[in-house]
Amino acid sequence: MKDTASIGIVALGEPLYELNQQADGRFLGGFGGDTSNVVIAAARLGARTAYASRVGGDIFGDALRGLWEQEGVNVTAVKADKDAPTGLYFVTHHPEGHRFTYRRKGSAASLMGPQDVPEALIASAKILHVSGISQAISSSAAEAVDRAIAVAETAQTLVSFDTNFRPALWDAGTARTAIQRATSHATILKTSIDDSRALFGDDDPASIAARFLGLGAKTVLVTLGADGVLAADAKGQQVLKGHRVTAVDATGAGDAFTGALLAEVCRGIPVAKAVPFANAAAALSTLGYGAIAPLPKRAEVERFLSSAAH
Ligand code: KDG
C-alpha cells in the first residue's frame, strides 16, 4: 500500500518549448513535451505529480521551470544542464491536421540516462508514466525508461505507457522493439490508430487492442481522434464516442486524456470508470492553441460532462 501523502504520478521524458502557429500566422509561445503535458493535465485536476528530466540552462528551461512551479509539479528530479539546449518544437496547422517540426537534437533531455532515474520517487509513487517519445530521444534515455520501469515493477508502482510514435525521431523497426518491451510491463497502455497503423500496419481498433493485450498490457486505450476511444481489458471492451466540439488545435489531446485518466486512477477510480472523464478532458483541451494552455480544471470537466448528459 502506498503512502497517501506521496506523489501520485511521476513521469519521465522530454519537455519542449512550443511555438504554435495561430490563424493569423503568428507563432504563440507555449509548452509541450508529451510526458510533461500528462503530469500538468493531471495536476490541474488535483493529482500530486512529479517530473523527471533534464533542461538546458537557457530561457526555455527557465520558462519550463516556471510553468511546473505554477502548476504545482514537483521538479526535484529535473536536472539542469548548462551545456545543452532545451528542445523546441513548432506546431503548424494543415488541412490534414497539425504537424510538428522539431529543434531538439542534442537537447539536455536527450542526454538523460539511467543515472537520472529518481528511484525513491518512483518507488513511492502510485503511477509511473513514460512514452515512446521518452524512449526515442536517445539510446541513453531509452535505458532510463527501462530502469524506471524496473524500479516501478519492483515497488508495485503502476506503469502507464503511451506509444506516441514519432517517425521523425526513430524508425518503425527500432520503435516496435522498444515499444513492445515497455508494453509487456504496462498496467495502462494508450495508443492511437495512427501509431498502430505506422508501427504494425493495423488500423482496426479492436484488433489493435487485442494486439497490445497480447503483448502483456493489462488495460488498453485506443484513441480514435474525434471519434472517441476504445477501452479494453481481459474482461471485454467498450467504445466511448468523442464529444462534438469546435476544435482549434488537437495538440496534446491524447496527453490531456492520459493525464485525466491517471488523475482519476490516483483517486481510486478504476480505469474503465475513468474513461468518460478523460474523454471529456481531451475534448476540452482542443478548444484553444497549445498542449498546455487549454488543459481544463476539474470543475470545467464536470460542468461539461453534466451539460453533455442533458
Ligand atoms: O502529444 C503532444 C506532444 O507530442 C507534443 O507536445 C510534442 O512531445 C512532443 C513531441 O515530442 O512530439
Short mmCIF file of N, CA, C and O in Angstrom, two decimals, residues 84-214:
data_model
loop_
_atom_site.label_atom_id
_atom_site.label_comp_id
_atom_site.label_asym_id
_atom_site.label_seq_id
_atom_site.Cartn_x
_atom_site.Cartn_y
_atom_site.Cartn_z
N ALA A 84 23.84 22.11 -22.63
CA ALA A 84 22.97 21.58 -23.69
C ALA A 84 21.68 22.40 -23.74
O ALA A 84 21.25 22.94 -22.72
N PRO A 85 21.08 22.52 -24.93
CA PRO A 85 19.86 23.33 -25.02
C PRO A 85 18.60 22.58 -24.60
O PRO A 85 18.56 21.36 -24.60
N THR A 86 17.57 23.35 -24.28
CA THR A 86 16.24 22.78 -24.08
C THR A 86 15.63 22.60 -25.48
O THR A 86 15.80 23.46 -26.35
N GLY A 87 14.93 21.50 -25.70
CA GLY A 87 14.33 21.25 -27.01
C GLY A 87 13.16 22.19 -27.31
O GLY A 87 12.47 22.66 -26.40
N LEU A 88 12.97 22.44 -28.61
CA LEU A 88 11.86 23.30 -29.07
C LEU A 88 11.05 22.54 -30.11
O LEU A 88 11.58 21.67 -30.79
N TYR A 89 9.80 22.91 -30.27
CA TYR A 89 9.06 22.41 -31.44
C TYR A 89 8.07 23.46 -31.91
O TYR A 89 7.59 24.29 -31.14
N PHE A 90 7.82 23.40 -33.21
CA PHE A 90 6.85 24.29 -33.85
C PHE A 90 5.62 23.45 -34.20
O PHE A 90 5.75 22.31 -34.63
N VAL A 91 4.45 24.04 -34.03
CA VAL A 91 3.21 23.37 -34.45
C VAL A 91 2.62 24.20 -35.58
O VAL A 91 2.40 25.41 -35.41
N THR A 92 2.40 23.57 -36.73
CA THR A 92 1.72 24.26 -37.83
C THR A 92 0.46 23.47 -38.16
O THR A 92 0.37 22.27 -37.89
N HIS A 93 -0.53 24.17 -38.72
CA HIS A 93 -1.84 23.54 -38.94
C HIS A 93 -2.12 23.43 -40.43
O HIS A 93 -1.93 24.39 -41.17
N HIS A 94 -2.56 22.27 -40.86
CA HIS A 94 -2.73 21.95 -42.28
C HIS A 94 -4.08 21.25 -42.47
O HIS A 94 -4.66 20.77 -41.50
N PRO A 95 -4.55 21.16 -43.73
CA PRO A 95 -5.85 20.52 -43.94
C PRO A 95 -5.92 19.11 -43.34
O PRO A 95 -6.95 18.69 -42.82
N GLU A 96 -4.81 18.39 -43.33
CA GLU A 96 -4.84 17.01 -42.80
C GLU A 96 -4.60 16.98 -41.28
O GLU A 96 -4.62 15.92 -40.66
N GLY A 97 -4.40 18.13 -40.66
CA GLY A 97 -4.21 18.16 -39.20
C GLY A 97 -2.95 18.92 -38.83
O GLY A 97 -2.32 19.56 -39.68
N HIS A 98 -2.55 18.84 -37.54
CA HIS A 98 -1.37 19.60 -37.12
C HIS A 98 -0.09 18.83 -37.44
O HIS A 98 -0.10 17.61 -37.59
N ARG A 99 0.99 19.59 -37.57
CA ARG A 99 2.29 18.97 -37.88
C ARG A 99 3.32 19.54 -36.90
O ARG A 99 3.29 20.73 -36.58
N PHE A 100 4.23 18.69 -36.42
CA PHE A 100 5.29 19.12 -35.50
C PHE A 100 6.63 19.21 -36.25
O PHE A 100 6.98 18.30 -37.00
N THR A 101 7.35 20.30 -36.02
CA THR A 101 8.72 20.44 -36.55
C THR A 101 9.64 20.65 -35.36
O THR A 101 9.41 21.56 -34.55
N TYR A 102 10.62 19.77 -35.23
CA TYR A 102 11.45 19.77 -34.01
C TYR A 102 12.79 20.48 -34.16
O TYR A 102 13.43 20.41 -35.21
N ARG A 103 13.24 21.09 -33.09
CA ARG A 103 14.62 21.53 -32.91
C ARG A 103 15.04 20.98 -31.55
O ARG A 103 14.91 21.66 -30.53
N ARG A 104 15.45 19.72 -31.54
CA ARG A 104 15.68 19.07 -30.25
C ARG A 104 16.92 18.16 -30.25
O ARG A 104 17.22 17.57 -29.22
N LYS A 105 17.61 18.06 -31.39
CA LYS A 105 18.77 17.17 -31.44
C LYS A 105 19.82 17.62 -30.41
O LYS A 105 20.13 18.81 -30.32
N GLY A 106 20.36 16.69 -29.65
CA GLY A 106 21.39 17.03 -28.66
C GLY A 106 20.84 17.80 -27.46
O GLY A 106 21.60 18.40 -26.69
N SER A 107 19.54 17.78 -27.28
CA SER A 107 18.93 18.53 -26.18
C SER A 107 19.36 17.96 -24.82
O SER A 107 19.80 16.81 -24.72
N ALA A 108 19.18 18.79 -23.81
CA ALA A 108 19.53 18.36 -22.44
C ALA A 108 18.79 17.06 -22.09
O ALA A 108 19.40 16.12 -21.55
N ALA A 109 17.51 16.98 -22.41
CA ALA A 109 16.74 15.78 -22.03
C ALA A 109 17.26 14.54 -22.74
O ALA A 109 17.23 13.44 -22.18
N SER A 110 17.74 14.71 -23.99
CA SER A 110 18.22 13.53 -24.72
C SER A 110 19.51 12.97 -24.09
O SER A 110 19.90 11.85 -24.39
N LEU A 111 20.15 13.75 -23.24
CA LEU A 111 21.38 13.28 -22.58
C LEU A 111 21.07 12.53 -21.28
O LEU A 111 21.97 12.06 -20.58
N MET A 112 19.78 12.41 -21.00
CA MET A 112 19.35 11.69 -19.79
C MET A 112 19.75 10.21 -19.90
O MET A 112 19.77 9.65 -21.00
N GLY A 113 20.05 9.61 -18.77
CA GLY A 113 20.37 8.17 -18.76
C GLY A 113 19.88 7.54 -17.47
O GLY A 113 19.26 8.21 -16.63
N PRO A 114 20.18 6.24 -17.27
CA PRO A 114 19.69 5.54 -16.08
C PRO A 114 20.08 6.22 -14.78
O PRO A 114 19.36 6.13 -13.79
N GLN A 115 21.22 6.93 -14.78
CA GLN A 115 21.66 7.62 -13.54
C GLN A 115 20.71 8.75 -13.15
O GLN A 115 20.75 9.24 -12.03
N ASP A 116 19.88 9.18 -14.08
CA ASP A 116 18.95 10.29 -13.79
C ASP A 116 17.59 9.81 -13.28
O ASP A 116 16.70 10.63 -13.01
N VAL A 117 17.41 8.50 -13.19
CA VAL A 117 16.10 7.97 -12.77
C VAL A 117 15.91 8.17 -11.26
O VAL A 117 16.74 7.70 -10.47
N PRO A 118 14.86 8.88 -10.84
CA PRO A 118 14.63 9.10 -9.40
C PRO A 118 13.97 7.87 -8.78
O PRO A 118 12.75 7.78 -8.67
N GLU A 119 14.81 6.96 -8.34
CA GLU A 119 14.30 5.64 -7.93
C GLU A 119 13.36 5.71 -6.72
O GLU A 119 12.29 5.10 -6.73
N ALA A 120 13.75 6.49 -5.70
CA ALA A 120 12.91 6.54 -4.49
C ALA A 120 11.55 7.17 -4.80
O ALA A 120 10.51 6.73 -4.32
N LEU A 121 11.58 8.20 -5.65
CA LEU A 121 10.34 8.89 -6.02
C LEU A 121 9.40 7.93 -6.77
O LEU A 121 8.20 7.86 -6.49
N ILE A 122 9.95 7.18 -7.69
CA ILE A 122 9.13 6.23 -8.46
C ILE A 122 8.60 5.13 -7.54
O ILE A 122 7.44 4.75 -7.61
N ALA A 123 9.47 4.67 -6.65
CA ALA A 123 9.06 3.58 -5.76
C ALA A 123 7.93 4.01 -4.82
O ALA A 123 7.08 3.20 -4.46
N SER A 124 7.91 5.30 -4.47
CA SER A 124 6.87 5.74 -3.52
C SER A 124 5.60 6.20 -4.24
O SER A 124 4.57 6.40 -3.61
N ALA A 125 5.67 6.40 -5.56
CA ALA A 125 4.51 6.91 -6.30
C ALA A 125 3.49 5.81 -6.60
O ALA A 125 3.80 4.63 -6.50
N LYS A 126 2.30 6.25 -6.99
CA LYS A 126 1.28 5.25 -7.38
C LYS A 126 1.49 4.82 -8.83
O LYS A 126 1.29 3.68 -9.20
N ILE A 127 1.88 5.81 -9.69
CA ILE A 127 1.96 5.53 -11.14
C ILE A 127 3.24 6.14 -11.71
O ILE A 127 3.58 7.29 -11.41
N LEU A 128 3.90 5.38 -12.58
CA LEU A 128 4.99 5.91 -13.41
C LEU A 128 4.44 6.05 -14.82
O LEU A 128 3.82 5.12 -15.34
N HIS A 129 4.65 7.23 -15.44
CA HIS A 129 4.21 7.40 -16.82
C HIS A 129 5.42 7.68 -17.72
O HIS A 129 6.19 8.60 -17.46
N VAL A 130 5.55 6.89 -18.78
CA VAL A 130 6.61 7.07 -19.78
C VAL A 130 6.01 6.83 -21.16
O VAL A 130 4.88 6.35 -21.28
N SER A 131 6.78 7.16 -22.20
CA SER A 131 6.20 7.04 -23.55
C SER A 131 7.25 6.63 -24.58
O SER A 131 8.46 6.63 -24.30
N GLY A 132 6.74 6.37 -25.76
CA GLY A 132 7.63 6.08 -26.89
C GLY A 132 8.54 7.25 -27.21
O GLY A 132 9.63 7.05 -27.75
N ILE A 133 8.10 8.47 -26.88
CA ILE A 133 8.98 9.63 -27.11
C ILE A 133 10.11 9.62 -26.09
O ILE A 133 11.27 9.89 -26.42
N SER A 134 9.79 9.28 -24.83
CA SER A 134 10.85 9.19 -23.81
C SER A 134 11.94 8.22 -24.29
O SER A 134 13.14 8.44 -24.05
N GLN A 135 11.52 7.14 -24.96
CA GLN A 135 12.48 6.14 -25.44
C GLN A 135 13.22 6.63 -26.70
O GLN A 135 14.37 6.27 -26.93
N ALA A 136 12.51 7.40 -27.53
CA ALA A 136 13.03 7.71 -28.87
C ALA A 136 14.13 8.76 -28.88
O ALA A 136 14.91 8.82 -29.82
N ILE A 137 14.18 9.60 -27.85
CA ILE A 137 15.08 10.77 -27.94
C ILE A 137 16.56 10.38 -27.93
O ILE A 137 17.38 11.13 -28.45
N SER A 138 16.91 9.23 -27.36
CA SER A 138 18.30 8.75 -27.42
C SER A 138 18.37 7.35 -26.82
O SER A 138 17.45 6.94 -26.10
N SER A 139 19.46 6.65 -27.09
CA SER A 139 19.54 5.30 -26.51
C SER A 139 19.73 5.37 -24.99
O SER A 139 19.24 4.50 -24.27
N SER A 140 20.41 6.43 -24.49
CA SER A 140 20.56 6.50 -23.02
C SER A 140 19.21 6.81 -22.36
O SER A 140 18.91 6.30 -21.27
N ALA A 141 18.38 7.60 -23.04
CA ALA A 141 17.04 7.88 -22.49
C ALA A 141 16.20 6.60 -22.51
O ALA A 141 15.44 6.33 -21.57
N ALA A 142 16.36 5.80 -23.57
CA ALA A 142 15.62 4.52 -23.63
C ALA A 142 16.05 3.62 -22.46
O ALA A 142 15.22 2.94 -21.85
N GLU A 143 17.34 3.66 -22.13
CA GLU A 143 17.81 2.87 -20.97
C GLU A 143 17.22 3.42 -19.67
O GLU A 143 16.91 2.66 -18.76
N ALA A 144 17.07 4.74 -19.62
CA ALA A 144 16.47 5.35 -18.43
C ALA A 144 15.03 4.86 -18.27
O ALA A 144 14.58 4.56 -17.16
N VAL A 145 14.33 4.75 -19.39
CA VAL A 145 12.94 4.26 -19.34
C VAL A 145 12.92 2.82 -18.83
O VAL A 145 12.11 2.47 -17.95
N ASP A 146 13.81 1.99 -19.34
CA ASP A 146 13.87 0.60 -18.87
C ASP A 146 14.12 0.54 -17.36
O ASP A 146 13.50 -0.22 -16.64
N ARG A 147 15.05 1.38 -16.92
CA ARG A 147 15.40 1.38 -15.48
C ARG A 147 14.19 1.85 -14.65
O ARG A 147 13.85 1.25 -13.63
N ALA A 148 13.54 2.91 -15.13
CA ALA A 148 12.38 3.44 -14.39
C ALA A 148 11.29 2.37 -14.29
O ALA A 148 10.67 2.19 -13.23
N ILE A 149 11.06 1.66 -15.37
CA ILE A 149 10.02 0.61 -15.37
C ILE A 149 10.41 -0.51 -14.41
O ILE A 149 9.57 -1.01 -13.65
N ALA A 150 11.69 -0.89 -14.40
CA ALA A 150 12.14 -1.97 -13.50
C ALA A 150 11.93 -1.55 -12.04
O ALA A 150 11.44 -2.34 -11.22
N VAL A 151 12.26 -0.30 -11.73
CA VAL A 151 12.08 0.21 -10.35
C VAL A 151 10.59 0.18 -9.99
O VAL A 151 10.19 -0.25 -8.91
N ALA A 152 9.77 0.64 -10.93
CA ALA A 152 8.32 0.69 -10.69
C ALA A 152 7.78 -0.72 -10.42
O ALA A 152 7.03 -0.93 -9.47
N GLU A 153 8.19 -1.65 -11.24
CA GLU A 153 7.66 -3.01 -11.07
C GLU A 153 8.02 -3.59 -9.72
O GLU A 153 7.18 -4.20 -9.04
N THR A 154 9.27 -3.40 -9.33
CA THR A 154 9.71 -3.93 -8.03
C THR A 154 8.91 -3.31 -6.89
O THR A 154 8.58 -3.97 -5.91
N ALA A 155 8.58 -2.03 -7.04
CA ALA A 155 7.89 -1.31 -5.95
C ALA A 155 6.36 -1.36 -6.09
O ALA A 155 5.67 -0.68 -5.34
N GLN A 156 5.88 -2.12 -7.06
CA GLN A 156 4.43 -2.18 -7.32
C GLN A 156 3.82 -0.81 -7.61
O GLN A 156 2.71 -0.48 -7.18
N THR A 157 4.58 -0.02 -8.34
CA THR A 157 4.07 1.26 -8.87
C THR A 157 3.49 0.91 -10.24
O THR A 157 4.14 0.22 -11.03
N LEU A 158 2.27 1.35 -10.51
CA LEU A 158 1.65 1.03 -11.81
C LEU A 158 2.44 1.69 -12.93
O LEU A 158 2.92 2.81 -12.79
N VAL A 159 2.54 1.02 -14.06
CA VAL A 159 3.25 1.59 -15.22
C VAL A 159 2.23 2.01 -16.27
O VAL A 159 1.41 1.21 -16.72
N SER A 160 2.27 3.29 -16.63
CA SER A 160 1.43 3.80 -17.72
C SER A 160 2.36 4.11 -18.89
O SER A 160 3.39 4.77 -18.72
N PHE A 161 1.98 3.62 -20.06
CA PHE A 161 2.85 3.82 -21.23
C PHE A 161 2.01 4.28 -22.41
O PHE A 161 0.96 3.72 -22.70
N ASP A 162 2.49 5.33 -23.08
CA ASP A 162 1.83 5.82 -24.30
C ASP A 162 2.77 5.55 -25.46
O ASP A 162 3.94 5.97 -25.43
N THR A 163 2.29 4.86 -26.50
CA THR A 163 3.18 4.51 -27.62
C THR A 163 3.73 5.76 -28.31
O THR A 163 4.87 5.74 -28.78
N ASN A 164 2.96 6.82 -28.41
CA ASN A 164 3.39 8.09 -29.02
C ASN A 164 4.54 7.94 -30.02
O ASN A 164 5.64 8.46 -29.82
N PHE A 165 4.27 7.27 -31.12
CA PHE A 165 5.31 7.04 -32.14
C PHE A 165 5.53 8.32 -32.93
O PHE A 165 4.59 8.89 -33.48
N ARG A 166 6.77 8.80 -32.97
CA ARG A 166 7.11 9.99 -33.75
C ARG A 166 8.15 9.59 -34.79
O ARG A 166 9.35 9.46 -34.47
N PRO A 167 7.71 9.37 -36.04
CA PRO A 167 8.64 8.87 -37.07
C PRO A 167 9.84 9.79 -37.31
O PRO A 167 10.88 9.34 -37.78
N ALA A 168 9.71 11.07 -36.94
CA ALA A 168 10.86 11.99 -37.12
C ALA A 168 11.99 11.64 -36.15
O ALA A 168 13.13 12.07 -36.35
N LEU A 169 11.68 10.89 -35.09
CA LEU A 169 12.70 10.63 -34.06
C LEU A 169 13.39 9.28 -34.22
O LEU A 169 14.52 9.12 -33.79
N TRP A 170 12.68 8.29 -34.77
CA TRP A 170 13.29 6.96 -34.92
C TRP A 170 12.51 6.16 -35.95
O TRP A 170 11.40 6.51 -36.32
N ASP A 171 13.15 5.06 -36.40
CA ASP A 171 12.48 4.25 -37.42
C ASP A 171 11.50 3.27 -36.78
O ASP A 171 11.65 2.91 -35.60
N ALA A 172 10.55 2.82 -37.57
CA ALA A 172 9.46 2.00 -37.03
C ALA A 172 9.96 0.67 -36.46
O ALA A 172 9.44 0.19 -35.45
N GLY A 173 11.00 0.10 -37.06
CA GLY A 173 11.52 -1.19 -36.58
C GLY A 173 12.09 -1.07 -35.17
O GLY A 173 11.76 -1.85 -34.27
N THR A 174 12.94 -0.06 -34.97
CA THR A 174 13.54 0.15 -33.63
C THR A 174 12.44 0.49 -32.64
O THR A 174 12.43 0.00 -31.50
N ALA A 175 11.50 1.33 -33.08
CA ALA A 175 10.41 1.74 -32.20
C ALA A 175 9.58 0.53 -31.77
O ALA A 175 9.24 0.39 -30.59
N ARG A 176 9.27 -0.33 -32.73
CA ARG A 176 8.44 -1.51 -32.42
C ARG A 176 9.05 -2.34 -31.29
O ARG A 176 8.38 -2.71 -30.34
N THR A 177 10.36 -2.60 -31.40
CA THR A 177 11.02 -3.43 -30.38
C THR A 177 10.93 -2.77 -29.01
O THR A 177 10.57 -3.41 -28.01
N ALA A 178 11.25 -1.47 -28.94
CA ALA A 178 11.25 -0.78 -27.64
C ALA A 178 9.83 -0.66 -27.08
O ALA A 178 9.60 -0.84 -25.89
N ILE A 179 8.89 -0.36 -27.96
CA ILE A 179 7.50 -0.17 -27.53
C ILE A 179 6.91 -1.50 -27.04
O ILE A 179 6.20 -1.56 -26.03
N GLN A 180 7.24 -2.58 -27.73
CA GLN A 180 6.75 -3.89 -27.27
C GLN A 180 7.33 -4.24 -25.90
O GLN A 180 6.64 -4.78 -25.04
N ARG A 181 8.60 -3.86 -25.72
CA ARG A 181 9.25 -4.15 -24.43
C ARG A 181 8.53 -3.41 -23.30
O ARG A 181 8.19 -4.00 -22.27
N ALA A 182 8.25 -2.14 -23.50
CA ALA A 182 7.56 -1.36 -22.46
C ALA A 182 6.13 -1.86 -22.26
O ALA A 182 5.64 -1.95 -21.13
N THR A 183 5.47 -2.23 -23.36
CA THR A 183 4.08 -2.69 -23.28
C THR A 183 3.95 -3.91 -22.37
O THR A 183 2.97 -4.06 -21.65
N SER A 184 4.97 -4.78 -22.40
CA SER A 184 4.85 -6.02 -21.62
C SER A 184 4.81 -5.72 -20.11
O SER A 184 4.45 -6.59 -19.32
N HIS A 185 5.16 -4.48 -19.71
CA HIS A 185 5.13 -4.12 -18.28
C HIS A 185 3.99 -3.16 -17.95
O HIS A 185 3.87 -2.71 -16.81
N ALA A 186 3.20 -2.80 -18.95
CA ALA A 186 2.25 -1.70 -18.76
C ALA A 186 0.94 -2.15 -18.12
O ALA A 186 0.30 -3.09 -18.57
N THR A 187 0.55 -1.44 -17.07
CA THR A 187 -0.78 -1.65 -16.49
C THR A 187 -1.78 -0.90 -17.36
O THR A 187 -2.89 -1.36 -17.60
N ILE A 188 -1.39 0.30 -17.78
CA ILE A 188 -2.25 1.14 -18.62
C ILE A 188 -1.47 1.49 -19.88
O ILE A 188 -0.38 2.06 -19.81
N LEU A 189 -2.01 1.09 -21.01
CA LEU A 189 -1.33 1.33 -22.28
C LEU A 189 -2.22 2.17 -23.16
O LEU A 189 -3.36 1.80 -23.43
N LYS A 190 -1.73 3.33 -23.61
CA LYS A 190 -2.52 4.14 -24.53
C LYS A 190 -1.82 4.17 -25.88
O LYS A 190 -0.60 4.32 -25.98
N THR A 191 -2.61 3.97 -26.91
CA THR A 191 -2.08 4.08 -28.26
C THR A 191 -3.13 4.80 -29.11
O THR A 191 -4.19 5.17 -28.63
N SER A 192 -2.79 5.03 -30.37
CA SER A 192 -3.74 5.68 -31.27
C SER A 192 -3.80 4.87 -32.56
O SER A 192 -2.89 4.06 -32.83
N ILE A 193 -4.84 5.12 -33.33
CA ILE A 193 -4.93 4.42 -34.62
C ILE A 193 -3.71 4.77 -35.47
O ILE A 193 -3.14 3.90 -36.12
N ASP A 194 -3.33 6.05 -35.48
CA ASP A 194 -2.19 6.46 -36.32
C ASP A 194 -0.91 5.72 -35.92
O ASP A 194 -0.16 5.26 -36.78
N ASP A 195 -0.67 5.63 -34.61
CA ASP A 195 0.54 4.92 -34.16
C ASP A 195 0.51 3.46 -34.60
O ASP A 195 1.52 2.93 -35.08
N SER A 196 -0.63 2.81 -34.41
CA SER A 196 -0.68 1.38 -34.72
C SER A 196 -0.60 1.12 -36.22
O SER A 196 -0.04 0.11 -36.65
N ARG A 197 -1.16 2.06 -36.99
CA ARG A 197 -1.04 1.92 -38.45
C ARG A 197 0.44 2.00 -38.84
O ARG A 197 0.96 1.18 -39.59
N ALA A 198 1.15 2.98 -38.29
CA ALA A 198 2.56 3.18 -38.66
C ALA A 198 3.46 2.06 -38.10
O ALA A 198 4.42 1.65 -38.75
N LEU A 199 3.14 1.56 -36.92
CA LEU A 199 4.03 0.56 -36.30
C LEU A 199 3.72 -0.86 -36.76
O LEU A 199 4.62 -1.67 -36.94
N PHE A 200 2.41 -1.16 -36.90
CA PHE A 200 2.03 -2.55 -37.16
C PHE A 200 1.17 -2.72 -38.41
O PHE A 200 0.71 -3.82 -38.70
N GLY A 201 0.91 -1.63 -39.13
CA GLY A 201 0.07 -1.71 -40.33
C GLY A 201 -1.37 -2.08 -39.98
O GLY A 201 -2.08 -2.67 -40.79
N ASP A 202 -1.81 -1.73 -38.78
CA ASP A 202 -3.12 -2.14 -38.30
C ASP A 202 -3.95 -0.90 -37.97
O ASP A 202 -3.50 -0.04 -37.21
N ASP A 203 -5.16 -0.78 -38.52
CA ASP A 203 -5.98 0.37 -38.13
C ASP A 203 -7.37 -0.02 -37.67
O ASP A 203 -8.28 0.81 -37.62
N ASP A 204 -7.52 -1.27 -37.26
CA ASP A 204 -8.80 -1.71 -36.71
C ASP A 204 -8.71 -1.64 -35.16
O ASP A 204 -7.89 -2.34 -34.56
N PRO A 205 -9.53 -0.76 -34.53
CA PRO A 205 -9.38 -0.55 -33.09
C PRO A 205 -9.43 -1.83 -32.26
O PRO A 205 -8.62 -2.00 -31.33
N ALA A 206 -10.36 -2.74 -32.58
CA ALA A 206 -10.47 -3.96 -31.76
C ALA A 206 -9.22 -4.83 -31.90
O ALA A 206 -8.72 -5.39 -30.92
N SER A 207 -8.69 -4.93 -33.12
CA SER A 207 -7.51 -5.78 -33.26
C SER A 207 -6.26 -5.09 -32.69
O SER A 207 -5.35 -5.76 -32.20
N ILE A 208 -6.25 -3.75 -32.71
CA ILE A 208 -5.13 -3.04 -32.07
C ILE A 208 -5.14 -3.34 -30.57
O ILE A 208 -4.11 -3.67 -29.97
N ALA A 209 -6.34 -3.25 -29.97
CA ALA A 209 -6.44 -3.53 -28.53
C ALA A 209 -6.02 -4.96 -28.24
O ALA A 209 -5.25 -5.21 -27.29
N ALA A 210 -6.46 -5.89 -29.07
CA ALA A 210 -6.10 -7.31 -28.84
C ALA A 210 -4.59 -7.49 -28.94
O ALA A 210 -3.99 -8.23 -28.15
N ARG A 211 -3.97 -6.79 -29.89
CA ARG A 211 -2.51 -6.91 -30.04
C ARG A 211 -1.78 -6.48 -28.75
O ARG A 211 -0.92 -7.18 -28.24
N PHE A 212 -2.18 -5.30 -28.22
CA PHE A 212 -1.46 -4.79 -27.04
C PHE A 212 -1.78 -5.61 -25.79
O PHE A 212 -0.92 -5.78 -24.92
N LEU A 213 -3.01 -6.12 -25.70
CA LEU A 213 -3.32 -7.01 -24.56
C LEU A 213 -2.45 -8.27 -24.68
O LEU A 213 -1.89 -8.77 -23.70
N GLY A 214 -2.31 -8.76 -25.92
CA GLY A 214 -1.50 -9.96 -26.17
C GLY A 214 -0.02 -9.71 -25.84
O GLY A 214 0.70 -10.63 -25.44
#
